[in-house]
Short mmCIF file of C-alpha atoms in Angstrom, two decimals:
data_model
loop_
_atom_site.label_atom_id
_atom_site.label_comp_id
_atom_site.label_asym_id
_atom_site.label_seq_id
_atom_site.Cartn_x
_atom_site.Cartn_y
_atom_site.Cartn_z
CA MET P 1 1.14 -42.93 16.48
CA GLU P 2 -1.34 -42.37 19.24
CA GLY P 3 -1.27 -39.04 21.05
CA GLU P 4 -2.03 -37.84 24.54
CA MET P 5 -5.74 -37.69 25.29
CA LEU P 6 -6.73 -34.07 24.72
CA LYS P 7 -9.07 -32.77 27.40
CA PRO P 8 -12.02 -30.62 26.28
CA MET P 9 -10.49 -27.70 28.16
CA ASP P 10 -7.38 -27.67 30.28
CA ALA P 11 -5.43 -24.47 30.89
CA GLU P 12 -1.98 -26.06 30.84
CA GLN P 13 -2.70 -28.12 27.72
CA LEU P 14 -4.01 -24.99 26.09
CA ARG P 15 -0.84 -23.13 27.00
CA GLU P 16 1.39 -25.90 25.60
CA TYR P 17 -0.55 -26.50 22.40
CA GLY P 18 -1.31 -22.80 21.95
CA HIS P 19 2.41 -22.04 21.87
CA GLN P 20 2.90 -24.72 19.22
CA MET P 21 0.05 -23.32 17.14
CA VAL P 22 1.30 -19.73 17.33
CA ASP P 23 4.78 -20.92 16.35
CA PHE P 24 3.26 -22.80 13.40
CA VAL P 25 1.37 -19.72 12.19
CA ALA P 26 4.39 -17.45 12.72
CA ASP P 27 6.58 -19.85 10.74
CA TYR P 28 3.93 -19.88 8.00
CA TYR P 29 4.13 -16.12 7.63
CA LYS P 30 7.92 -16.24 7.74
CA THR P 31 8.00 -18.68 4.82
CA ILE P 32 4.84 -17.62 2.96
CA GLU P 33 6.77 -16.54 -0.13
CA ASN P 34 7.99 -20.12 -0.61
CA PHE P 35 4.46 -21.23 -1.59
CA PRO P 36 2.81 -20.73 -4.99
CA VAL P 37 0.35 -17.88 -4.39
CA LEU P 38 -2.43 -19.60 -6.33
CA SER P 39 -2.83 -23.23 -5.33
CA GLN P 40 -1.77 -25.50 -8.19
CA VAL P 41 -3.69 -28.62 -7.07
CA GLN P 42 -6.37 -30.42 -9.05
CA PRO P 43 -9.98 -30.88 -7.83
CA GLY P 44 -10.27 -33.74 -5.35
CA TYR P 45 -6.57 -33.76 -4.48
CA LEU P 46 -7.08 -33.86 -0.70
CA ARG P 47 -9.32 -36.94 -0.65
CA GLU P 48 -6.41 -38.95 -2.02
CA LEU P 49 -4.12 -37.79 0.81
CA VAL P 50 -6.23 -38.26 3.95
CA PRO P 51 -7.94 -41.35 5.38
CA SER P 52 -11.51 -42.09 4.35
CA SER P 53 -12.73 -42.25 7.97
CA PRO P 54 -11.87 -40.43 11.22
CA PRO P 55 -9.31 -41.89 13.67
CA ILE P 56 -10.45 -44.18 16.45
CA HIS P 57 -7.64 -43.21 18.84
CA PRO P 58 -6.43 -39.68 19.63
CA GLU P 59 -3.59 -38.39 17.48
CA SER P 60 -0.85 -36.00 18.51
CA LEU P 61 -1.03 -32.32 17.66
CA GLN P 62 2.34 -32.69 15.92
CA ASN P 63 0.87 -35.29 13.56
CA VAL P 64 -2.01 -33.02 12.73
CA LEU P 65 0.26 -30.01 12.10
CA ASP P 66 2.52 -32.17 9.94
CA ASP P 67 -0.49 -33.00 7.78
CA VAL P 68 -1.42 -29.33 7.57
CA ARG P 69 2.12 -28.57 6.45
CA THR P 70 2.42 -31.37 3.89
CA LYS P 71 -1.15 -31.85 2.69
CA VAL P 72 -3.38 -28.88 3.47
CA LEU P 73 -1.05 -26.00 2.62
CA GLN P 74 -0.52 -27.22 -0.94
CA GLY P 75 -4.25 -26.68 -1.47
CA VAL P 76 -4.27 -23.19 0.04
CA THR P 77 -4.40 -20.05 -2.07
CA HIS P 78 -2.30 -17.69 0.02
CA TRP P 79 -4.36 -14.54 0.44
CA GLN P 80 -1.77 -13.02 2.78
CA SER P 81 1.12 -13.52 0.35
CA PRO P 82 2.86 -10.27 -0.63
CA ALA P 83 2.39 -11.36 -4.26
CA TYR P 84 -1.39 -11.77 -3.90
CA PHE P 85 -3.00 -9.22 -6.24
CA ALA P 86 -6.36 -10.87 -7.07
CA TYR P 87 -9.96 -9.86 -6.30
CA PHE P 88 -9.65 -7.55 -3.27
CA PRO P 89 -7.45 -8.16 -0.23
CA SER P 90 -8.64 -9.95 2.90
CA ASN P 91 -6.35 -8.50 5.51
CA SER P 92 -4.75 -10.29 8.38
CA SER P 93 -2.58 -8.60 10.98
CA THR P 94 -0.94 -9.30 14.29
CA ALA P 95 -3.61 -7.23 16.04
CA GLY P 96 -6.44 -8.91 14.14
CA PHE P 97 -5.00 -12.35 14.86
CA LEU P 98 -4.67 -11.58 18.56
CA GLY P 99 -8.26 -10.33 18.67
CA GLU P 100 -9.40 -13.51 16.92
CA ILE P 101 -7.55 -15.66 19.46
CA LEU P 102 -9.15 -13.76 22.33
CA SER P 103 -12.59 -14.05 20.76
CA ALA P 104 -12.11 -17.78 20.21
CA GLY P 105 -10.81 -18.23 23.74
CA LEU P 106 -13.76 -16.50 25.39
CA ASN P 107 -16.12 -18.15 22.88
CA ILE P 108 -19.24 -16.26 23.85
CA VAL P 109 -22.48 -16.19 21.87
CA GLY P 110 -23.52 -12.55 22.08
CA PHE P 111 -27.02 -12.50 20.65
CA SER P 112 -28.41 -10.22 23.35
CA TRP P 113 -26.97 -7.73 25.81
CA MET P 114 -27.60 -10.10 28.70
CA SER P 115 -25.86 -13.01 26.96
CA CYS P 116 -22.62 -10.98 27.08
CA PRO P 117 -22.89 -7.29 28.03
CA ALA P 118 -19.26 -6.55 27.08
CA ALA P 119 -19.69 -7.93 23.57
CA THR P 120 -22.64 -5.65 22.88
CA GLU P 121 -21.21 -2.56 24.50
CA LEU P 122 -17.75 -2.87 22.94
CA GLU P 123 -19.33 -3.30 19.51
CA ILE P 124 -21.34 -0.11 19.97
CA ILE P 125 -18.19 1.75 21.03
CA VAL P 126 -15.85 0.54 18.26
CA LEU P 127 -18.46 1.14 15.56
CA ASP P 128 -18.80 4.70 16.86
CA TRP P 129 -15.01 5.03 16.84
CA LEU P 130 -14.80 3.85 13.24
CA ALA P 131 -17.66 6.14 12.22
CA ILE P 132 -15.72 9.06 13.71
CA LEU P 133 -12.59 8.06 11.77
CA LEU P 134 -14.69 8.04 8.58
CA ASN P 135 -16.30 11.35 9.54
CA LEU P 136 -19.75 9.85 9.09
CA PRO P 137 -22.75 12.04 9.93
CA GLU P 138 -23.81 12.04 13.59
CA ALA P 139 -27.06 10.35 12.57
CA PHE P 140 -25.10 7.11 12.15
CA LEU P 141 -23.77 7.18 15.72
CA SER P 142 -25.34 5.27 18.59
CA SER P 143 -26.11 8.50 20.46
CA GLY P 144 -29.02 9.20 18.11
CA HIS P 145 -31.59 6.99 16.39
CA GLY P 146 -29.00 5.08 14.36
CA GLY P 147 -25.89 3.09 15.12
CA GLY P 148 -23.46 0.50 13.85
CA VAL P 149 -23.40 -3.28 13.84
CA ILE P 150 -20.87 -5.86 12.66
CA GLN P 151 -22.20 -8.17 9.97
CA GLY P 152 -20.37 -11.15 8.50
CA THR P 153 -20.07 -9.70 5.00
CA ALA P 154 -21.29 -6.84 2.82
CA SER P 155 -23.74 -9.36 1.34
CA GLU P 156 -25.43 -9.68 4.73
CA ALA P 157 -25.39 -5.90 5.15
CA VAL P 158 -27.29 -5.18 1.93
CA LEU P 159 -29.75 -7.98 2.71
CA VAL P 160 -30.69 -6.70 6.16
CA VAL P 161 -31.17 -3.11 4.96
CA LEU P 162 -33.25 -4.33 2.02
CA LEU P 163 -35.46 -6.30 4.42
CA ALA P 164 -35.80 -3.22 6.63
CA ALA P 165 -36.68 -0.99 3.67
CA ARG P 166 -39.15 -3.57 2.33
CA ASP P 167 -40.99 -3.98 5.61
CA GLU P 168 -41.17 -0.24 6.22
CA MET P 169 -42.76 0.22 2.80
CA LEU P 170 -45.17 -2.69 3.20
CA LYS P 171 -46.23 -1.36 6.59
CA LYS P 172 -47.33 1.84 4.84
CA LEU P 173 -48.84 0.31 1.70
CA GLY P 174 -49.90 -3.19 2.72
CA LYS P 175 -48.44 -6.60 1.89
CA ASP P 176 -50.04 -6.67 -1.55
CA ALA P 177 -47.54 -4.04 -2.65
CA LEU P 178 -44.62 -6.51 -2.56
CA GLY P 179 -44.91 -7.28 -6.26
CA LYS P 180 -44.52 -3.59 -7.12
CA LEU P 181 -41.35 -2.87 -5.15
CA VAL P 182 -38.33 -1.95 -7.28
CA VAL P 183 -34.62 -2.11 -6.36
CA TYR P 184 -31.87 -0.29 -8.28
CA SER P 185 -28.13 -0.69 -8.73
CA SER P 186 -25.58 -0.21 -11.48
CA ASP P 187 -24.19 -3.01 -13.62
CA GLN P 188 -20.97 -2.57 -11.61
CA ALA P 189 -22.61 -3.20 -8.24
CA HIS P 190 -21.78 -6.38 -6.38
CA SER P 191 -23.86 -9.46 -7.21
CA SER P 192 -24.95 -9.60 -3.55
CA VAL P 193 -27.60 -6.99 -4.37
CA GLN P 194 -29.26 -9.40 -6.78
CA LYS P 195 -29.05 -12.23 -4.25
CA ALA P 196 -30.57 -10.00 -1.57
CA CYS P 197 -33.50 -9.30 -3.91
CA GLN P 198 -33.98 -13.02 -4.48
CA ILE P 199 -34.09 -13.68 -0.74
CA ALA P 200 -36.30 -10.68 0.05
CA GLY P 201 -38.94 -11.63 -2.50
CA ILE P 202 -38.34 -8.74 -4.89
CA HIS P 203 -39.66 -9.88 -8.26
CA PRO P 204 -36.77 -10.49 -10.69
CA GLU P 205 -38.30 -8.16 -13.27
CA ASN P 206 -38.30 -5.39 -10.64
CA PHE P 207 -34.55 -5.45 -10.06
CA ARG P 208 -33.11 -2.66 -12.21
CA ILE P 209 -29.48 -3.05 -13.30
CA LEU P 210 -28.54 0.35 -14.75
CA LYS P 211 -25.85 0.42 -17.41
CA THR P 212 -22.61 2.33 -16.97
CA ASN P 213 -19.86 3.11 -19.46
CA SER P 214 -16.30 4.39 -19.80
CA ARG P 215 -17.47 8.01 -20.26
CA THR P 216 -18.47 8.13 -16.59
CA ALA P 217 -15.58 5.85 -15.53
CA TYR P 218 -18.24 3.18 -14.88
CA ALA P 219 -20.05 5.25 -12.26
CA LEU P 220 -23.84 5.25 -12.09
CA SER P 221 -25.42 8.13 -14.00
CA PRO P 222 -27.87 10.20 -11.87
CA GLU P 223 -29.73 11.18 -15.04
CA GLU P 224 -30.22 7.55 -16.02
CA PHE P 225 -31.31 6.66 -12.49
CA SER P 226 -33.79 9.53 -12.35
CA LYS P 227 -35.23 8.60 -15.74
CA VAL P 228 -35.78 4.95 -14.77
CA VAL P 229 -37.35 5.93 -11.44
CA SER P 230 -39.77 8.26 -13.24
CA GLN P 231 -40.71 5.50 -15.67
CA ASP P 232 -41.37 3.09 -12.80
CA VAL P 233 -43.52 5.61 -10.96
CA ALA P 234 -45.48 6.26 -14.16
CA SER P 235 -46.04 2.48 -14.41
CA SER P 236 -47.49 2.42 -10.86
CA LEU P 237 -44.42 0.64 -9.49
CA ILE P 238 -42.87 1.58 -6.14
CA PRO P 239 -39.17 2.56 -6.03
CA LEU P 240 -37.78 0.97 -2.86
CA LEU P 241 -33.98 0.97 -2.58
CA LEU P 242 -30.88 2.12 -4.40
CA SER P 243 -27.56 0.42 -3.67
CA ALA P 244 -24.78 2.78 -4.74
CA THR P 245 -21.13 1.81 -4.65
CA VAL P 246 -17.94 3.54 -3.58
CA GLY P 247 -15.22 1.35 -5.07
CA THR P 248 -16.88 -1.18 -7.38
CA THR P 249 -15.51 -4.70 -7.57
CA SER P 250 -14.47 -4.51 -11.22
CA SER P 251 -12.69 -1.15 -11.27
CA THR P 252 -13.27 0.73 -7.95
CA ALA P 253 -15.63 3.17 -9.68
CA VAL P 254 -17.34 5.67 -7.39
CA ASP P 255 -21.01 6.46 -7.82
CA PRO P 256 -21.89 10.18 -7.40
CA LEU P 257 -23.49 10.05 -3.96
CA PRO P 258 -24.62 13.71 -3.63
CA ASP P 259 -26.66 13.68 -6.85
CA LEU P 260 -28.03 10.18 -6.26
CA GLY P 261 -28.95 11.15 -2.70
CA LYS P 262 -31.11 14.04 -3.92
CA ILE P 263 -33.06 11.71 -6.18
CA THR P 264 -33.61 9.08 -3.50
CA LYS P 265 -34.67 11.68 -0.98
CA SER P 266 -37.25 13.27 -3.29
CA ASN P 267 -38.70 9.85 -4.16
CA GLY P 268 -38.71 8.24 -0.70
CA ILE P 269 -36.15 5.60 -1.72
CA TRP P 270 -33.90 3.90 0.84
CA PHE P 271 -30.33 4.92 -0.06
CA HIS P 272 -27.69 2.29 0.73
CA VAL P 273 -23.98 2.96 0.16
CA ASP P 274 -21.70 -0.03 -0.32
CA ALA P 275 -18.07 0.98 0.32
CA ALA P 276 -16.93 -2.55 1.16
CA PHE P 277 -13.40 -2.13 -0.20
CA ALA P 278 -12.75 1.58 -0.70
CA GLY P 279 -14.39 2.71 2.53
CA SER P 280 -11.15 1.97 4.39
CA ALA P 281 -9.32 4.62 2.35
CA CYS P 282 -11.79 7.24 3.52
CA ILE P 283 -10.16 7.41 6.96
CA CYS P 284 -7.49 9.44 5.10
CA PRO P 285 -8.60 13.08 4.71
CA GLU P 286 -7.43 13.20 1.09
CA TYR P 287 -9.81 10.36 0.15
CA ARG P 288 -12.76 11.27 2.37
CA HIS P 289 -14.42 13.22 -0.48
CA TYR P 290 -15.28 9.93 -2.18
CA ILE P 291 -18.07 9.45 0.35
CA ASP P 292 -19.30 13.05 0.26
CA GLY P 293 -23.06 12.78 0.04
CA VAL P 294 -23.24 9.96 2.58
CA GLU P 295 -25.24 12.35 4.74
CA GLU P 296 -28.19 11.57 2.43
CA ALA P 297 -27.76 7.80 2.86
CA ASP P 298 -29.95 5.64 5.07
CA SER P 299 -27.23 3.01 5.49
CA PHE P 300 -23.49 2.72 4.91
CA ASN P 301 -21.24 -0.34 4.83
CA MET P 302 -17.50 -1.03 4.72
CA ASN P 303 -15.58 -4.27 5.21
CA ALA P 304 -12.94 -3.93 7.90
CA HIS P 305 -11.78 -7.42 6.87
CA LYS P 306 -10.80 -6.26 3.38
CA TRP P 307 -8.31 -3.42 3.73
CA PHE P 308 -8.38 -2.50 7.42
CA LEU P 309 -6.11 -5.14 8.98
CA THR P 310 -9.02 -6.93 10.67
CA ASN P 311 -9.16 -10.68 10.13
CA PHE P 312 -12.18 -12.05 8.29
CA ASP P 313 -15.06 -11.69 9.04
CA CYS P 314 -15.88 -8.13 10.11
CA SER P 315 -18.24 -6.04 7.97
CA ALA P 316 -19.30 -2.73 9.50
CA LEU P 317 -22.83 -1.49 8.79
CA TRP P 318 -24.33 1.78 10.00
CA VAL P 319 -27.98 2.80 9.78
CA LYS P 320 -29.71 6.08 10.56
CA ASN P 321 -32.84 4.38 11.86
CA ARG P 322 -32.09 1.30 13.92
CA GLN P 323 -35.80 0.74 14.57
CA ALA P 324 -36.26 -0.12 10.90
CA LEU P 325 -33.83 -3.02 11.31
CA ILE P 326 -35.28 -4.10 14.64
CA GLN P 327 -38.90 -4.07 13.46
CA SER P 328 -37.98 -6.21 10.47
CA LEU P 329 -35.61 -8.70 12.12
CA SER P 330 -36.71 -8.97 15.76
CA THR P 331 -38.02 -12.13 17.36
CA TYR P 332 -38.60 -12.48 21.08
CA PRO P 333 -39.35 -16.04 22.19
CA GLU P 334 -40.02 -16.72 25.86
CA TYR P 335 -36.65 -18.37 26.46
CA LEU P 336 -34.84 -15.13 25.51
CA ARG P 337 -36.96 -12.78 27.63
CA ASN P 338 -35.08 -10.79 30.27
CA LYS P 339 -35.47 -7.56 32.25
CA ALA P 340 -32.71 -5.64 30.46
CA SER P 341 -34.29 -6.17 27.03
CA GLU P 342 -37.82 -5.48 28.23
CA THR P 343 -36.83 -2.07 29.59
CA ASN P 344 -35.47 -1.07 26.14
CA ALA P 345 -32.33 0.10 27.93
CA VAL P 346 -29.97 -2.10 25.92
CA VAL P 347 -29.16 -3.15 22.37
CA ASP P 348 -29.86 -6.75 21.36
CA TYR P 349 -27.84 -7.24 18.20
CA LYS P 350 -29.77 -10.41 17.31
CA ASP P 351 -32.39 -7.98 16.03
CA TRP P 352 -29.95 -6.25 13.67
CA GLN P 353 -28.89 -9.34 11.69
CA ILE P 354 -30.08 -12.59 10.08
CA PRO P 355 -28.78 -15.24 12.54
CA LEU P 356 -29.42 -15.33 16.25
CA GLY P 357 -25.88 -16.27 17.26
CA ARG P 358 -22.93 -13.92 16.90
CA ARG P 359 -19.26 -14.00 17.83
CA PHE P 360 -17.30 -11.41 19.81
CA ARG P 361 -16.02 -9.82 16.59
CA SER P 362 -15.61 -6.33 18.04
CA LEU P 363 -12.56 -7.54 19.97
CA LYS P 364 -10.41 -7.80 16.86
CA LEU P 365 -11.55 -4.43 15.49
CA TRP P 366 -10.86 -2.90 18.91
CA MET P 367 -7.39 -4.46 18.89
CA VAL P 368 -6.68 -3.08 15.41
CA LEU P 369 -7.84 0.44 16.28
CA ARG P 370 -5.80 0.49 19.48
CA LEU P 371 -2.60 -1.28 18.42
CA TYR P 372 -2.20 0.63 15.12
CA GLY P 373 -4.02 3.86 15.83
CA GLN P 374 -5.35 6.33 13.29
CA GLU P 375 -1.87 7.32 12.09
CA GLY P 376 -0.74 3.73 11.60
CA LEU P 377 -3.88 2.78 9.67
CA GLN P 378 -3.68 5.86 7.44
CA SER P 379 -0.03 5.12 6.69
CA TYR P 380 -0.92 1.53 5.81
CA ILE P 381 -3.60 2.63 3.32
CA ARG P 382 -1.41 5.33 1.77
CA ASN P 383 1.45 2.90 1.24
CA HIS P 384 -0.72 0.52 -0.77
CA ILE P 385 -2.09 3.35 -2.89
CA SER P 386 1.47 4.53 -3.54
CA LEU P 387 2.49 1.00 -4.60
CA ALA P 388 -0.49 0.82 -6.98
CA LYS P 389 0.54 4.16 -8.45
CA THR P 390 4.04 2.75 -9.02
CA PHE P 391 2.56 -0.21 -10.89
CA GLU P 392 0.28 2.06 -12.92
CA GLU P 393 3.27 4.15 -14.00
CA LEU P 394 5.12 1.01 -15.12
CA VAL P 395 2.13 -0.01 -17.26
CA ILE P 396 1.88 3.45 -18.82
CA GLN P 397 5.59 3.39 -19.75
CA ASP P 398 5.16 0.20 -21.81
CA SER P 399 3.38 0.99 -25.09
CA ARG P 400 2.27 -2.63 -25.42
CA PHE P 401 -0.16 -2.13 -22.53
CA GLU P 402 -2.94 0.30 -21.69
CA VAL P 403 -4.58 1.39 -18.44
CA ILE P 404 -8.30 0.89 -18.96
CA THR P 405 -9.85 3.19 -16.37
CA PRO P 406 -8.40 5.80 -14.00
CA ARG P 407 -6.86 4.40 -10.81
CA LEU P 408 -8.61 5.85 -7.75
CA PHE P 409 -7.35 3.68 -4.92
CA SER P 410 -5.03 0.64 -5.01
CA LEU P 411 -6.48 -1.25 -7.98
CA VAL P 412 -5.03 -0.98 -11.49
CA CYS P 413 -7.12 -2.20 -14.44
CA PHE P 414 -5.01 -2.74 -17.52
CA ARG P 415 -4.76 -4.74 -20.71
CA LEU P 416 -2.19 -6.06 -23.15
CA LEU P 417 -2.86 -4.53 -26.56
CA PRO P 418 -3.13 -6.98 -29.46
CA PRO P 419 -1.21 -6.23 -32.66
CA ALA P 420 -2.98 -3.78 -34.96
CA ASN P 421 -3.86 -6.51 -37.46
CA HIS P 422 -5.29 -8.80 -34.75
CA GLN P 423 -7.64 -6.55 -32.77
CA ASP P 424 -10.20 -9.33 -32.54
CA LYS P 425 -7.79 -11.45 -30.49
CA GLY P 426 -7.45 -9.02 -27.58
CA ASP P 427 -9.63 -10.98 -25.17
CA ASN P 428 -7.95 -14.32 -25.91
CA LEU P 429 -4.53 -12.69 -25.60
CA ASN P 430 -5.27 -11.21 -22.19
CA GLN P 431 -6.85 -14.39 -20.90
CA ALA P 432 -3.76 -16.29 -22.02
CA LEU P 433 -1.56 -13.72 -20.28
CA LEU P 434 -3.47 -14.10 -17.03
CA ASP P 435 -3.32 -17.89 -17.22
CA ALA P 436 0.40 -17.81 -17.96
CA VAL P 437 1.15 -15.46 -15.07
CA ASN P 438 -1.00 -17.31 -12.52
CA SER P 439 0.34 -20.73 -13.53
CA THR P 440 3.83 -19.67 -12.44
CA GLY P 441 2.59 -19.56 -8.83
CA THR P 442 4.77 -16.49 -8.34
CA ILE P 443 1.87 -14.04 -8.33
CA PHE P 444 -1.93 -14.27 -8.44
CA MET P 445 -4.16 -11.82 -10.28
CA SER P 446 -7.78 -11.84 -11.43
CA HIS P 447 -9.78 -10.28 -14.26
CA THR P 448 -12.99 -8.50 -15.11
CA VAL P 449 -14.84 -7.37 -18.21
CA LEU P 450 -15.30 -3.64 -18.90
CA SER P 451 -17.09 -2.33 -22.00
CA GLY P 452 -17.03 -5.86 -23.38
CA LYS P 453 -13.25 -6.19 -23.04
CA TYR P 454 -11.35 -8.75 -20.96
CA VAL P 455 -9.32 -6.71 -18.47
CA LEU P 456 -6.61 -7.66 -15.98
CA ARG P 457 -6.81 -6.41 -12.39
CA LEU P 458 -3.88 -5.91 -10.04
CA ALA P 459 -5.16 -5.12 -6.55
CA VAL P 460 -2.56 -4.04 -4.00
CA GLY P 461 -3.55 -4.67 -0.41
CA ALA P 462 -1.79 -7.64 1.17
CA PRO P 463 -0.15 -6.69 4.48
CA LEU P 464 3.33 -7.90 3.45
CA THR P 465 3.47 -6.34 -0.04
CA GLU P 466 6.47 -4.11 -0.76
CA GLU P 467 7.74 -2.28 -3.83
CA LYS P 468 9.96 -5.24 -4.76
CA HIS P 469 6.86 -7.41 -5.13
CA ILE P 470 5.23 -4.85 -7.43
CA LYS P 471 8.32 -4.73 -9.65
CA ALA P 472 8.62 -8.51 -9.68
CA ALA P 473 4.97 -8.82 -10.75
CA TRP P 474 5.57 -6.38 -13.59
CA GLU P 475 8.65 -8.28 -14.77
CA ILE P 476 6.63 -11.50 -14.95
CA LEU P 477 3.88 -9.78 -16.89
CA GLN P 478 6.37 -8.29 -19.35
CA GLU P 479 8.12 -11.63 -19.83
CA LYS P 480 4.90 -13.52 -20.51
CA ALA P 481 3.57 -10.74 -22.74
CA THR P 482 6.73 -10.82 -24.86
CA PHE P 483 6.37 -14.57 -25.32
CA LEU P 484 2.66 -14.45 -26.19
CA LEU P 485 2.96 -11.59 -28.68
CA LYS P 486 5.38 -13.67 -30.75
CA TYR P 487 2.63 -16.16 -31.50
CA VAL P 488 -0.39 -13.91 -32.13
#
């Protein structure tokens, strides 16, 4: 069926179709629990359901939405489902959605102040607001030499600070020193650190992955870090950057920032703190101590799109020295020259990131901060941590399971114990348990490996999750565990 010709932009068409789209999304959230959380389709499923070439004539919006409903949604893994417990959350919210709509509607490209003054100035303001909520040192605020910027992801954040640190060091020592620069992280740090090194030209043999263990709850050992730095210095290498983590991906381990900060400071090492997931919890006074020592850091990052009700993508990065970013990432072709930039009276965020173009992402963070407020956001975080504690207690009460590492935030790492006479089958047993649980479509979890053991992860953080979903997840795990243990 042919549809009405859709104009590139028409206010009344937008109003009509926009209402239909909002209704569609609202209905999706209302019925989200009817879908399997983890998509059950096979690779290539969609190619069999849609035409092999685009339509010649316009189609109706209703036809398109019908195809989304019947064809696309079956291939969606539902990250906003209340039974989504995998990886880390990627929060959506009414406020975040409204901010995203507004950003899409205005559709600016805010690479420089002049290209959209409001986009730049609102971003400066909301990053200062968020820094205040986190009680970050004043050096990270825009009133000094530092400031905040919204990146797409934490991967982009670590890359831009690594480039800034690299270029600062090469400016002092000369370009020939590139092959001697060394970057450090723990074996629990996100893989984006390794990718950043690959992009920045750090030699693979100069990327130090420092081992952690269960004795330190998988946190980076300052003694081990100090020893490796001393060895590198003795070998005429140049320690460049440490990426420490508050809330590692595998287990939400917290590296000891105060002690690591002393070592980086005494050795002239750029100290980056990645709090992509757990940083959100630090707006609550009772969890703020996890980033004690951030005053020694040169840069700090948290993902508002993970656990802060801000739709993807919105990764907040603060630096103490914005000139380090600008000197490394700035370009100034003739076609971008303007009086405001040349007077150095404004911020041009194109010089704080990899791409030139950037969306009006501060709108959705601004909406979240205003429509929920500090109290609402703190309550949201505390509720998820309380739900994770409930799940942890259920695991502890069942002697067939064990909690692998202490729960700090809203992630529980646990494992089904194999029978005493089949200890060697523990990994296969837990992998089978995860596969059995996920194949039901009722919940979705993921795994990691800690101390060589296959471990299950239940991450609480979806906006719609309630206690009933936690208890339902536990019942499924118990049921599948009972079945599997019969056949070990």
